[in-house]
PDB file of C-alpha atoms in Angstrom:
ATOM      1  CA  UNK I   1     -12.867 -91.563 -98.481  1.00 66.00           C
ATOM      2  CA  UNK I   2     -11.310 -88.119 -97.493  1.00 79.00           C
ATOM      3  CA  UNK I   3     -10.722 -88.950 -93.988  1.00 94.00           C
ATOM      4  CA  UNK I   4     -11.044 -85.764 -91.805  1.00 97.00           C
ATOM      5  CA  UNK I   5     -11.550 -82.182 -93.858  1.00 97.00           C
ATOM      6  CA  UNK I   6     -11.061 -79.025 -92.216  1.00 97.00           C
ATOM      7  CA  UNK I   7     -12.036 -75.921 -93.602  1.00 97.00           C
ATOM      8  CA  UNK I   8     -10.908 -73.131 -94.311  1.00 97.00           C
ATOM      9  CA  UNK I   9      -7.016 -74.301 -94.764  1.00 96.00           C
ATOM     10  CA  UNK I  10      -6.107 -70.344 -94.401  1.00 96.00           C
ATOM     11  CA  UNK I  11      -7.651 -67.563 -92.623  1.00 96.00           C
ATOM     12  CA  UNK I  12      -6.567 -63.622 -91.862  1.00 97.00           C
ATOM     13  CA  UNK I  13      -8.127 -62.312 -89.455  1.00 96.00           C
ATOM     14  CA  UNK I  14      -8.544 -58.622 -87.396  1.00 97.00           C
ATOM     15  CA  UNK I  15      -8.139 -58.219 -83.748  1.00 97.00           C
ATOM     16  CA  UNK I  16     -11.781 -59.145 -82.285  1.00 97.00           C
ATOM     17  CA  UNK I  17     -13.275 -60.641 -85.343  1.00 97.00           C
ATOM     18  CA  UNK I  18     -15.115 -63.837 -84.830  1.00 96.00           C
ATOM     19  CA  UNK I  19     -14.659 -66.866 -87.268  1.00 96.00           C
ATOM     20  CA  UNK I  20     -15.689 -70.791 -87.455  1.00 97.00           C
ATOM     21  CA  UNK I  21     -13.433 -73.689 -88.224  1.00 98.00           C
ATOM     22  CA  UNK I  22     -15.212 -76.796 -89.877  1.00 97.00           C
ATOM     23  CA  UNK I  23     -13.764 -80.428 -89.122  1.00 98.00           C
ATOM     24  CA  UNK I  24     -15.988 -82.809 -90.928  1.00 98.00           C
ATOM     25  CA  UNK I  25     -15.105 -86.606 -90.909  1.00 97.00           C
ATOM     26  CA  UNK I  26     -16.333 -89.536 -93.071  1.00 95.00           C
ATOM     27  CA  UNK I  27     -14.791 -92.695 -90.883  1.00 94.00           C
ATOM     28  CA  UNK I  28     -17.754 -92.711 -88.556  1.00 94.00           C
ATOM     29  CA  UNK I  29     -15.365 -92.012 -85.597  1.00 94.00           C
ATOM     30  CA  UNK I  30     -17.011 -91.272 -81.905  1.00 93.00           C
ATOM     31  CA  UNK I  31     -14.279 -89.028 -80.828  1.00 94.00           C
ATOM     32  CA  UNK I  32     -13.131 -85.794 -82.255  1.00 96.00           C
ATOM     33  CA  UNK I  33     -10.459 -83.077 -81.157  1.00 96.00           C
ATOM     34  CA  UNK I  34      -9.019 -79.796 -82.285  1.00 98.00           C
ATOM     35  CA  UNK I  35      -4.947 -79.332 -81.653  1.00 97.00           C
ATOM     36  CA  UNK I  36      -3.223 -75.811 -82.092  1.00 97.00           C
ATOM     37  CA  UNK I  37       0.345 -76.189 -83.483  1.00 95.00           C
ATOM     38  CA  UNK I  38       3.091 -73.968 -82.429  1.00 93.00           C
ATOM     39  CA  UNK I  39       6.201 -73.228 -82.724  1.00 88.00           C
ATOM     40  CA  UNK I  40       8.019 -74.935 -79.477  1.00 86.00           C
ATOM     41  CA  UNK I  41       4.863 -75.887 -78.261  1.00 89.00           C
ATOM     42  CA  UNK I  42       3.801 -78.703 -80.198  1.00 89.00           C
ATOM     43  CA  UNK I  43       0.422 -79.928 -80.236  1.00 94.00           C
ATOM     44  CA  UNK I  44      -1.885 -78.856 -77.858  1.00 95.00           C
ATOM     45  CA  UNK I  45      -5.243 -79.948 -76.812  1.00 95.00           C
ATOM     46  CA  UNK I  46      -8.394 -77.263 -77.225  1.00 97.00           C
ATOM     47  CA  UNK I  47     -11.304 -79.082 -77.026  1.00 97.00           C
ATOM     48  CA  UNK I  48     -12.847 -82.606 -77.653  1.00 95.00           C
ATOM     49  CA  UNK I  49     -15.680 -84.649 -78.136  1.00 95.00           C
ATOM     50  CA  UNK I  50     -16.265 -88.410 -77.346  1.00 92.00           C
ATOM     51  CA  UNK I  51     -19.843 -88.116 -79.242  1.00 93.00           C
ATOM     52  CA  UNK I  52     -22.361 -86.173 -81.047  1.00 94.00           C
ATOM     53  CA  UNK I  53     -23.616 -83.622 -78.729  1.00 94.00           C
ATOM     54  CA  UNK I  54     -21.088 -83.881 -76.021  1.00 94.00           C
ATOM     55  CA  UNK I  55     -17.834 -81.441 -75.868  1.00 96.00           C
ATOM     56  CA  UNK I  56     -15.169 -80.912 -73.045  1.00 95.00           C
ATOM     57  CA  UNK I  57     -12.279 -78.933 -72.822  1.00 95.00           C
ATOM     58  CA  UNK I  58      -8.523 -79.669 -73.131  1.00 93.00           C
ATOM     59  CA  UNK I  59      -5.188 -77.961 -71.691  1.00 92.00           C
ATOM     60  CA  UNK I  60      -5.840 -74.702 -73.556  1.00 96.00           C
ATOM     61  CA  UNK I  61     -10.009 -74.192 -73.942  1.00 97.00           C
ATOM     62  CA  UNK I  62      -9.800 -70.435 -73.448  1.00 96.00           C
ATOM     63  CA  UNK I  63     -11.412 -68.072 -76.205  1.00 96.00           C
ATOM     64  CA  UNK I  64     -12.999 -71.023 -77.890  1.00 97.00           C
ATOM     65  CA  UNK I  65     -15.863 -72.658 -77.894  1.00 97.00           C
ATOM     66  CA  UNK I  66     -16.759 -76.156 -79.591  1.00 97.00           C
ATOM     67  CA  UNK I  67     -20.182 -77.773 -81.076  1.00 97.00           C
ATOM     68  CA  UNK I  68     -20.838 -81.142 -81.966  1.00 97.00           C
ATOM     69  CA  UNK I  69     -24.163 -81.043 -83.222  1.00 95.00           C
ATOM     70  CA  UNK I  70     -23.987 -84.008 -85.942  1.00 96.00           C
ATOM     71  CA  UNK I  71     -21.526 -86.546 -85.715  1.00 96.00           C
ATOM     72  CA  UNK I  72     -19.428 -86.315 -88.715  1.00 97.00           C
ATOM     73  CA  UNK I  73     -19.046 -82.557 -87.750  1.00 97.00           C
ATOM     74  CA  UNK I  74     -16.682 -80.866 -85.200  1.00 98.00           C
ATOM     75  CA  UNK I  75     -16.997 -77.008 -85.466  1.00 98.00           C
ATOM     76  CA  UNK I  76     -14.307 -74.505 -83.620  1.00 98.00           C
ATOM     77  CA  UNK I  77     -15.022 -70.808 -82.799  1.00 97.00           C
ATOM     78  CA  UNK I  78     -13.570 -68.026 -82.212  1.00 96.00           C
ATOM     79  CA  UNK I  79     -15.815 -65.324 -80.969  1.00 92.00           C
ATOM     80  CA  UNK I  80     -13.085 -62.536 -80.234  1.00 96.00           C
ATOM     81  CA  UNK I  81     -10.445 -63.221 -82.143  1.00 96.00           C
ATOM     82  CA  UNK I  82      -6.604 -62.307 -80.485  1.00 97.00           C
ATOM     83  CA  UNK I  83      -3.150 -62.346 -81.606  1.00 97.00           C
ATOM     84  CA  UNK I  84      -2.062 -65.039 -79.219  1.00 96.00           C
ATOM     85  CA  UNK I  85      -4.744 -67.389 -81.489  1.00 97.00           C
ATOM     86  CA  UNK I  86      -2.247 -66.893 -84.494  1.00 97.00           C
ATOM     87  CA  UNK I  87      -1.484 -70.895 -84.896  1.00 97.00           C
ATOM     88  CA  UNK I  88      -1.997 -73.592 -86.907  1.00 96.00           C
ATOM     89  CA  UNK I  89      -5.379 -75.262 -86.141  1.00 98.00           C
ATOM     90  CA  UNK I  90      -5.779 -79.396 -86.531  1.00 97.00           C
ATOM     91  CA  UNK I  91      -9.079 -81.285 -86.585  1.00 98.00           C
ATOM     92  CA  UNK I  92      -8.585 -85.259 -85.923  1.00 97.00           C
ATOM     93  CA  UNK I  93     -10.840 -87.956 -85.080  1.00 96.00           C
ATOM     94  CA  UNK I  94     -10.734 -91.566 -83.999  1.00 93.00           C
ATOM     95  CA  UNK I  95     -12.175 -94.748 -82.784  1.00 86.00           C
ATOM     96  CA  UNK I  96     -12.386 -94.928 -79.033  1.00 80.00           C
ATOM     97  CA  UNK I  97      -9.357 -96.065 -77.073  1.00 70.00           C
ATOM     98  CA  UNK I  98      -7.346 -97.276 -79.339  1.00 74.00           C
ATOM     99  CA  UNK I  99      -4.951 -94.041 -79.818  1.00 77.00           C
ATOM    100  CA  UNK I 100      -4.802 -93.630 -83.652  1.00 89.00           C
ATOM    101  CA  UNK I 101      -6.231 -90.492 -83.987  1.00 93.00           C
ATOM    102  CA  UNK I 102      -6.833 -89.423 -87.906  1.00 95.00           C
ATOM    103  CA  UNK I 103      -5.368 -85.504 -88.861  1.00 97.00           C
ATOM    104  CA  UNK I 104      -6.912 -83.086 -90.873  1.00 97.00           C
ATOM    105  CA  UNK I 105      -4.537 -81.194 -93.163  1.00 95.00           C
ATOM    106  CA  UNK I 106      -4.643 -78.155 -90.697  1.00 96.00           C
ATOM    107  CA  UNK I 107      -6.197 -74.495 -90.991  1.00 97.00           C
ATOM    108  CA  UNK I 108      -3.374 -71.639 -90.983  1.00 96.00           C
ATOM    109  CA  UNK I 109      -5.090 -68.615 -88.716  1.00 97.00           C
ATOM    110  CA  UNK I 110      -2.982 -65.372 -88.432  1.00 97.00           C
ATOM    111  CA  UNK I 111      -4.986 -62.870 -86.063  1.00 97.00           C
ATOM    112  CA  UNK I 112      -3.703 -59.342 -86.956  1.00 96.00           C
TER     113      UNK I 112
ATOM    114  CA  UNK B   1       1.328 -84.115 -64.177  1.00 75.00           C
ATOM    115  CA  UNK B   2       1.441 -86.623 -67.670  1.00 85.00           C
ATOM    116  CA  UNK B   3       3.954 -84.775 -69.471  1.00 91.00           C
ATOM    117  CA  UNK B   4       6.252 -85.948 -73.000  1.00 95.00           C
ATOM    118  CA  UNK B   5       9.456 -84.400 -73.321  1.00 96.00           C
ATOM    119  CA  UNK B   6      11.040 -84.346 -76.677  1.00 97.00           C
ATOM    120  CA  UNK B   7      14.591 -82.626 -75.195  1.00 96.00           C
ATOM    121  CA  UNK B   8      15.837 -82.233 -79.528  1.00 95.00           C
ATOM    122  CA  UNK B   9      14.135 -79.729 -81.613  1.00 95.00           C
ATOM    123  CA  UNK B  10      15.953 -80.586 -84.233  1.00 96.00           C
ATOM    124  CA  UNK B  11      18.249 -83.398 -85.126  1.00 97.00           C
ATOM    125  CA  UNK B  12      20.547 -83.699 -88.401  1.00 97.00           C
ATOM    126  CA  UNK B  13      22.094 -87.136 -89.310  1.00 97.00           C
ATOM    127  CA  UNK B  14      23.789 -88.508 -92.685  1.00 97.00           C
ATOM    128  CA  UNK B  15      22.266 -90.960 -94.929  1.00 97.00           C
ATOM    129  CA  UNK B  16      23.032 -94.358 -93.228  1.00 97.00           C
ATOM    130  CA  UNK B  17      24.185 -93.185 -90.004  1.00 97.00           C
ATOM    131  CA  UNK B  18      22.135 -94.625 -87.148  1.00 97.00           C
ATOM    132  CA  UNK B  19      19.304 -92.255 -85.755  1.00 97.00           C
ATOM    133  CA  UNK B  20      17.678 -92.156 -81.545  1.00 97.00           C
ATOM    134  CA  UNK B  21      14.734 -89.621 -81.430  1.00 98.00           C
ATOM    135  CA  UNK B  22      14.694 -89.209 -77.523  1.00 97.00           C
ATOM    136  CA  UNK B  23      11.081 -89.066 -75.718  1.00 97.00           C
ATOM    137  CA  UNK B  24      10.697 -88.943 -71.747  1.00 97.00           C
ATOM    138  CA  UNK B  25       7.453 -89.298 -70.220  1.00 96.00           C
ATOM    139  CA  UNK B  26       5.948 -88.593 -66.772  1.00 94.00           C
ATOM    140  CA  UNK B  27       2.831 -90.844 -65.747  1.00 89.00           C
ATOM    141  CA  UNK B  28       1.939 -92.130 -62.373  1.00 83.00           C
ATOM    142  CA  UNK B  29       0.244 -95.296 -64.012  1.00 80.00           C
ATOM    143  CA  UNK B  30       0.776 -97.604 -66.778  1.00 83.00           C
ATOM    144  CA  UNK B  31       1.776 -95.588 -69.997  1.00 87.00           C
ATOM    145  CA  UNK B  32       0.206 -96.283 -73.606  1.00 90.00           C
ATOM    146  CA  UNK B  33       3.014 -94.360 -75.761  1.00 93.00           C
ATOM    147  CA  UNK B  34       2.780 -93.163 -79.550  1.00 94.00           C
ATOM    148  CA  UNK B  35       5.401 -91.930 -81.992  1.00 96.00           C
ATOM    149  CA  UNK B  36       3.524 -89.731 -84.607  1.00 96.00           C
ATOM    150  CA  UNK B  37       5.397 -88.384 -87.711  1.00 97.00           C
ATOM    151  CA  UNK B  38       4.373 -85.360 -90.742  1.00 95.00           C
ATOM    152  CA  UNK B  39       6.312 -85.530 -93.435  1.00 96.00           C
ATOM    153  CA  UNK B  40       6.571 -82.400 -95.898  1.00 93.00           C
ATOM    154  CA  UNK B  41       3.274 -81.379 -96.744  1.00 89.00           C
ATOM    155  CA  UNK B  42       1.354 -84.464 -95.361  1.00 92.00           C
ATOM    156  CA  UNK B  43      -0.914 -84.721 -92.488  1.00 94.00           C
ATOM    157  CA  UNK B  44       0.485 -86.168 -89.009  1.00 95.00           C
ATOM    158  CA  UNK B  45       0.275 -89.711 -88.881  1.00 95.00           C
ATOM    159  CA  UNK B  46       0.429 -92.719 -86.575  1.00 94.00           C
ATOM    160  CA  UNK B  47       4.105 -93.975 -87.121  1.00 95.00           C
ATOM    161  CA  UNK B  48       3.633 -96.946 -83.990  1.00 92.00           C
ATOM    162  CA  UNK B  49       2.945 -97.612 -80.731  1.00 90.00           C
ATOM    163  CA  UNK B  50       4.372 -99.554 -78.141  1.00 84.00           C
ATOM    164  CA  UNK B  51       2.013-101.939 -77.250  1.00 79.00           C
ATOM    165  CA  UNK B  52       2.148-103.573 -80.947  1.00 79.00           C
ATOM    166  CA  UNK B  53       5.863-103.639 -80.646  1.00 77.00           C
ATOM    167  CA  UNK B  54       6.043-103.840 -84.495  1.00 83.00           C
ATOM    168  CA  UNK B  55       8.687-102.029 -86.972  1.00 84.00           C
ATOM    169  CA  UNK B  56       7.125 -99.467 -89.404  1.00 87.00           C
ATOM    170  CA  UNK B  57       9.615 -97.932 -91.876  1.00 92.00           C
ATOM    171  CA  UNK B  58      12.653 -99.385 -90.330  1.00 92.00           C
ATOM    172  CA  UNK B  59      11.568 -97.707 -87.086  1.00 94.00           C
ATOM    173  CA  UNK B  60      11.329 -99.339 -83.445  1.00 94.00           C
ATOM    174  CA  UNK B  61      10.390 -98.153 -80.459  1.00 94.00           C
ATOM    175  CA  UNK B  62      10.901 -99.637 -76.636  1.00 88.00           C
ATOM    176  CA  UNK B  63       9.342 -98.375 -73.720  1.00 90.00           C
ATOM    177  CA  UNK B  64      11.517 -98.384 -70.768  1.00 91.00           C
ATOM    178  CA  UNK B  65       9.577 -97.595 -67.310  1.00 89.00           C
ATOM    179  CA  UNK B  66      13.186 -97.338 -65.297  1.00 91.00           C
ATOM    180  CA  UNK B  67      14.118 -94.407 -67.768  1.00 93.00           C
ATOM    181  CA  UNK B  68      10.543 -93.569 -68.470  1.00 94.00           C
ATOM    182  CA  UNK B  69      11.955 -93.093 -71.888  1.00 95.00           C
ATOM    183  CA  UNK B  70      10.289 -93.958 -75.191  1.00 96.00           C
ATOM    184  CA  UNK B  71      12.821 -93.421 -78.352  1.00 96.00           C
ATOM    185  CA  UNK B  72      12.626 -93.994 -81.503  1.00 96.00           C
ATOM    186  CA  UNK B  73      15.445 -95.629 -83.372  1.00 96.00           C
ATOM    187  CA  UNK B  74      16.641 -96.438 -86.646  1.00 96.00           C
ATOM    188  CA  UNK B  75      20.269 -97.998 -87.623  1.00 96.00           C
ATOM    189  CA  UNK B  76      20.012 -96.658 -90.768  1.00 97.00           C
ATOM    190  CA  UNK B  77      18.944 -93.015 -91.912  1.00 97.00           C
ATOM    191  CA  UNK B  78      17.253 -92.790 -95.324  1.00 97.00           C
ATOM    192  CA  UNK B  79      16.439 -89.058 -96.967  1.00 96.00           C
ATOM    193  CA  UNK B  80      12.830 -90.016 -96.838  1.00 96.00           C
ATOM    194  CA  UNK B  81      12.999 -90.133 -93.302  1.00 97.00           C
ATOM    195  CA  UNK B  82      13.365 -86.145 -92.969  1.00 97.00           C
ATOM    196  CA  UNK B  83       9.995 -85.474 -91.076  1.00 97.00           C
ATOM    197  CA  UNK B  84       8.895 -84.133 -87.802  1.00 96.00           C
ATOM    198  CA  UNK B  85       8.394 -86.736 -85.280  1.00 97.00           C
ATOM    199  CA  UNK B  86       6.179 -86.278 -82.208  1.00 97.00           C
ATOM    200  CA  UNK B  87       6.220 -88.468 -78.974  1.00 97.00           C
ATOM    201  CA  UNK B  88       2.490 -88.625 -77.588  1.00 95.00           C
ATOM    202  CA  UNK B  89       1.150 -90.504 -74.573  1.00 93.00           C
ATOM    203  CA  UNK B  90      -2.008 -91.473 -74.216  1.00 90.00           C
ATOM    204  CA  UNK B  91      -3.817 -89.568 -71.345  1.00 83.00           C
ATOM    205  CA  UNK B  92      -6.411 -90.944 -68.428  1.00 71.00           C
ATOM    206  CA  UNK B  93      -9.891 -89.731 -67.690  1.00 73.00           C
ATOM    207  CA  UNK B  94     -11.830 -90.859 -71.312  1.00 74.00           C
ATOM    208  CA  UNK B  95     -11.769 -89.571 -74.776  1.00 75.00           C
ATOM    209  CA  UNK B  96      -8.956 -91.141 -75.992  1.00 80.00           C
ATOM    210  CA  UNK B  97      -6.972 -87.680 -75.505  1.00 87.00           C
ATOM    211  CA  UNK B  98      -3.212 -87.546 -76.408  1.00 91.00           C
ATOM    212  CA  UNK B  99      -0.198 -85.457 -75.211  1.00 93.00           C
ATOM    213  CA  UNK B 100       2.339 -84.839 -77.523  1.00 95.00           C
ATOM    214  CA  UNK B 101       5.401 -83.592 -76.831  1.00 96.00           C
ATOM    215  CA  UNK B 102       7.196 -80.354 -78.664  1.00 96.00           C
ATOM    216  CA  UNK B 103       8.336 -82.427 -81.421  1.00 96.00           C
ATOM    217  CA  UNK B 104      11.860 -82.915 -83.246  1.00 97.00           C
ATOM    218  CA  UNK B 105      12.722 -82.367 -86.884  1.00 96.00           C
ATOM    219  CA  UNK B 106      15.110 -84.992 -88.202  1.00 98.00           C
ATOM    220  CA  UNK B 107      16.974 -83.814 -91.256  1.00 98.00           C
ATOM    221  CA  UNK B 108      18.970 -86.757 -92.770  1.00 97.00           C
ATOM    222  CA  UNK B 109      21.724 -85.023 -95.464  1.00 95.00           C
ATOM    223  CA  UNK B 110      23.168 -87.249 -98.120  1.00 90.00           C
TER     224      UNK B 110
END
């Protein structure tokens, strides 16, 4: 099994471009999420899923948007890329409730 | 507000010496707490939680609701315990979200 895959794992970006993250997970987990890592900030919370075809936002939504059209799949967008999006993106998923949530490798964006 | 607070970004210890990660929470109701670690080049990963009150790695962790702290200890530092440790707690409302707090690097130096 390869647990959660994101791709891509690194990304360069312009000011204003638009670009899609791709979370894909083989467990068969209901719930997905996608974390930004930063520097002092830790992880923090974009947006999540609790099934296929349901999304809802976290502490930092803005200037993303989610899908969850199949189950295995969690896709992030960016449709106006800005500097302040320069992170490091993680996909994770998990079983309901019990708090074990399963990392991706994480996707290095740098927004120029 | 449910909030973690991880007060040390960065903590450096000798091989052997004992080791406290420090995690405070703030949670009006009954906290489900997490210690998460990423090693070099690994993905994060569950390292426990509090409600299995296990040992993983050498590791404990008690939750104390009159501190509303959560740290992680260790009475002996090995190198292979140089990681990144988060503190999460588990949030209310559905979806199984987590809060995590800033994180802190342990370095353990032989």
């Amino acid at each position: 099994n390869a647990g959660v895959t994101q791709t891509p794992k690194f990304r360069v970006l312009k000011t204003g471009q638009s670009m899609t993250l791709l979370c894909a997970q083989d467990m068969n987990h209901e719930y997905m999420y996608w974390y930004r890592q930063d520097p002092g900030m830790g992880l923090r919370l974009i947006h999540y899923s609790v099934g296929e075809g349901t999304t809802a936002k976290g502490e930092v939504p803005d200037g993303y948007n989610v899908s969850r059209l199949k189950k295995q799949n969690f896709l992030l967008g960016l449709e106006s890329a800005a500097p302040s999006q320069t992170s490091v993106y993680f996909c994770a998923s998990s079983y309901p409730i019990t708090g074990e949530l399963f990392f991706g490798e994480g996707s290095r964006l740098t927004v120029l | 507000a449910q909030r973690v607070t991880q007060p040390e970004k960065l903590l450096s210890v000798f091989k052997g010496a004992p080791v406290e990660l420090k995690c405070n929470y703030s949670y009006s109701g009954s906290p489900e707490l997490f210690w998460y670690v990423q090693y070099s080049r690994q993905r994060l990963q569950l390292l426990l939680r509090h409600i299995s009150r296990e040992s993983i790695k050498g590791f404990t962790a008690d939750l104390n609701k009159g501190e509303t702290s959560f740290h992680l200890k260790k009475p002996f530092a090995q190198e292979e315990d140089s990681a990144m440790y988060y503190c999460a707690l588990l949030l209310t409302g559905g979806g199984n979200k987590l809060t995590f707090g800033t994180g802190t690097q342990l370095k353990v130096e032989l």
